[in-house]
Coordinates of N, CA and C in Angstrom, one line a residue:
M786 N -2.3 109.4 -81.5 CA -2.2 108.7 -82.8 C -2.0 107.2 -82.6
L787 N -1.2 106.8 -81.7 CA -0.9 105.4 -81.5 C -2.2 104.6 -80.9
P788 N -2.9 105.2 -80.0 CA -4.1 104.4 -79.5 C -5.1 104.3 -80.6
S789 N -5.3 105.2 -81.5 CA -6.3 105.1 -82.6 C -5.8 104.1 -83.6
L790 N -4.5 104.0 -83.8 CA -4.0 103.0 -84.7 C -4.2 101.6 -84.2
A791 N -3.9 101.5 -82.8 CA -4.1 100.2 -82.2 C -5.6 99.8 -82.2
L792 N -6.5 100.7 -82.0 CA -7.9 100.4 -82.0 C -8.3 100.0 -83.4
A793 N -7.8 100.7 -84.4 CA -8.2 100.3 -85.8 C -7.7 98.9 -86.2
S794 N -6.5 98.6 -85.8 CA -6.1 97.2 -86.1 C -6.8 96.2 -85.3
L795 N -7.2 96.5 -84.1 CA -8.0 95.6 -83.3 C -9.4 95.3 -83.9
M796 N -10.0 96.4 -84.4 CA -11.3 96.3 -85.0 C -11.3 95.5 -86.3
S797 N -10.2 95.5 -87.0 CA -10.1 94.7 -88.2 C -9.7 93.3 -88.0
S798 N -9.3 92.9 -86.8 CA -8.9 91.5 -86.5 C -10.2 90.6 -86.3
P799 N -10.1 89.3 -86.5 CA -11.2 88.4 -86.2 C -11.5 88.3 -84.7
D800 N -12.7 87.9 -84.4 CA -13.1 87.8 -83.0 C -12.3 86.8 -82.2
S801 N -11.8 85.7 -82.9 CA -11.1 84.7 -82.2 C -9.7 85.2 -81.7
D802 N -9.1 86.1 -82.5 CA -7.8 86.6 -82.1 C -7.9 87.9 -81.3
F803 N -9.0 88.3 -80.9 CA -9.2 89.6 -80.3 C -8.5 89.7 -79.0
A804 N -8.6 88.7 -78.2 CA -7.9 88.7 -76.8 C -6.4 88.7 -76.9
S805 N -5.9 87.9 -77.8 CA -4.4 87.8 -77.9 C -3.9 89.1 -78.5
D806 N -4.6 89.6 -79.6 CA -4.1 90.8 -80.2 C -4.2 92.0 -79.3
S807 N -5.3 92.1 -78.6 CA -5.4 93.3 -77.7 C -4.3 93.2 -76.6
K808 N -4.0 92.0 -76.1 CA -3.0 91.9 -75.0 C -1.6 92.3 -75.6
S809 N -1.3 91.8 -76.7 CA 0.0 92.1 -77.3 C 0.1 93.6 -77.7
L810 N -0.9 94.1 -78.3 CA -0.9 95.5 -78.6 C -0.8 96.4 -77.4
F811 N -1.5 96.0 -76.4 CA -1.5 96.8 -75.1 C -0.1 96.8 -74.5
I812 N 0.6 95.6 -74.6 CA 2.0 95.6 -74.0 C 2.9 96.4 -74.9
I813 N 2.8 96.3 -76.2 CA 3.6 97.1 -77.1 C 3.4 98.6 -76.9
E814 N 2.1 99.0 -76.7 CA 1.8 100.4 -76.5 C 2.4 100.9 -75.2
I815 N 2.3 100.1 -74.1 CA 2.8 100.5 -72.8 C 4.3 100.6 -72.9
S816 N 5.0 99.7 -73.6 CA 6.5 99.8 -73.6 C 6.9 101.0 -74.4
I817 N 6.2 101.3 -75.5 CA 6.6 102.5 -76.3 C 6.3 103.7 -75.5
T818 N 5.2 103.8 -74.8 CA 4.9 105.0 -74.0 C 5.9 105.2 -72.9
T819 N 6.3 104.0 -72.2 CA 7.2 104.1 -71.1 C 8.6 104.6 -71.6
K820 N 9.0 104.1 -72.8 CA 10.3 104.5 -73.3 C 10.3 105.9 -73.7
F821 N 9.2 106.4 -74.3 CA 9.0 107.8 -74.6 C 9.1 108.7 -73.4
Y822 N 8.4 108.3 -72.4 CA 8.5 109.2 -71.2 C 9.8 109.2 -70.5
K823 N 10.5 108.0 -70.5 CA 11.9 108.0 -69.9 C 12.8 108.8 -70.8
L824 N 12.7 108.8 -72.1 CA 13.6 109.6 -72.9 C 13.3 111.0 -72.8
S825 N 12.0 111.4 -72.7 CA 11.7 112.8 -72.6 C 12.2 113.4 -71.2
L826 N 12.0 112.6 -70.2 CA 12.4 113.0 -68.8 C 14.0 113.1 -68.8
L827 N 14.7 112.2 -69.4 CA 16.1 112.2 -69.4 C 16.6 113.5 -70.2
S828 N 16.0 113.7 -71.4 CA 16.4 114.9 -72.1 C 16.1 116.2 -71.4
F829 N 15.0 116.2 -70.7 CA 14.6 117.4 -69.9 C 15.6 117.7 -68.8
L830 N 16.0 116.6 -68.1 CA 16.9 116.8 -67.0 C 18.3 117.2 -67.4
T831 N 18.8 116.6 -68.5 CA 20.1 116.9 -69.0 C 20.2 118.3 -69.6
R832 N 19.1 118.8 -70.1 CA 19.2 120.1 -70.7 C 18.8 121.2 -69.7
S833 N 18.3 120.9 -68.6 CA 17.8 121.9 -67.7 C 18.9 122.4 -66.8
Y834 N 19.0 123.7 -66.7 CA 20.0 124.3 -65.9 C 19.7 124.2 -64.4
E835 N 18.4 124.2 -64.1 CA 18.0 124.1 -62.7 C 18.4 122.7 -62.1
F836 N 18.3 121.7 -62.9 CA 18.7 120.4 -62.4 C 20.1 120.3 -62.0
W837 N 21.0 120.9 -62.9 CA 22.4 120.8 -62.6 C 22.7 121.7 -61.4
W838 N 22.1 122.9 -61.3 CA 22.3 123.8 -60.2 C 21.9 123.1 -58.9
L839 N 20.7 122.4 -58.9 CA 20.3 121.7 -57.7 C 21.2 120.5 -57.3
F840 N 21.7 119.8 -58.3 CA 22.6 118.7 -58.1 C 23.9 119.2 -57.5
I841 N 24.5 120.3 -58.0 CA 25.7 120.8 -57.5 C 25.5 121.3 -56.1
S842 N 24.4 122.0 -55.8 CA 24.1 122.5 -54.5 C 24.0 121.4 -53.5
F843 N 23.3 120.3 -53.9 CA 23.1 119.2 -53.0 C 24.4 118.5 -52.7
W844 N 25.3 118.4 -53.8 CA 26.6 117.8 -53.6 C 27.4 118.6 -52.7
D845 N 27.4 119.9 -52.8 CA 28.1 120.8 -51.8 C 27.6 120.7 -50.4
W846 N 26.3 120.6 -50.3 CA 25.7 120.4 -49.0 C 26.2 119.1 -48.3
L847 N 26.2 118.0 -49.1 CA 26.6 116.7 -48.6 C 28.1 116.8 -48.2
R848 N 28.9 117.5 -49.0 CA 30.3 117.5 -48.8 C 30.6 118.3 -47.5
L849 N 29.9 119.4 -47.3 CA 30.1 120.2 -46.1 C 29.6 119.6 -44.8
N850 N 28.6 118.7 -44.9 CA 28.0 118.1 -43.7 C 28.6 116.8 -43.4

């Protein structure tokens, strides 16, 4: 949805502003995508039982060695 929206707004912009608009929209899209992936990874890790089990096992292994 976001790439098509960015493309539509780029196509409606004048040719003189095309380079600056595409660069700023590209940066905004990258930052939104990066934040989304970080949040989804964080929520997956905090909700997953396997992550905590691995973390506790690794902590025990470190403590014993």
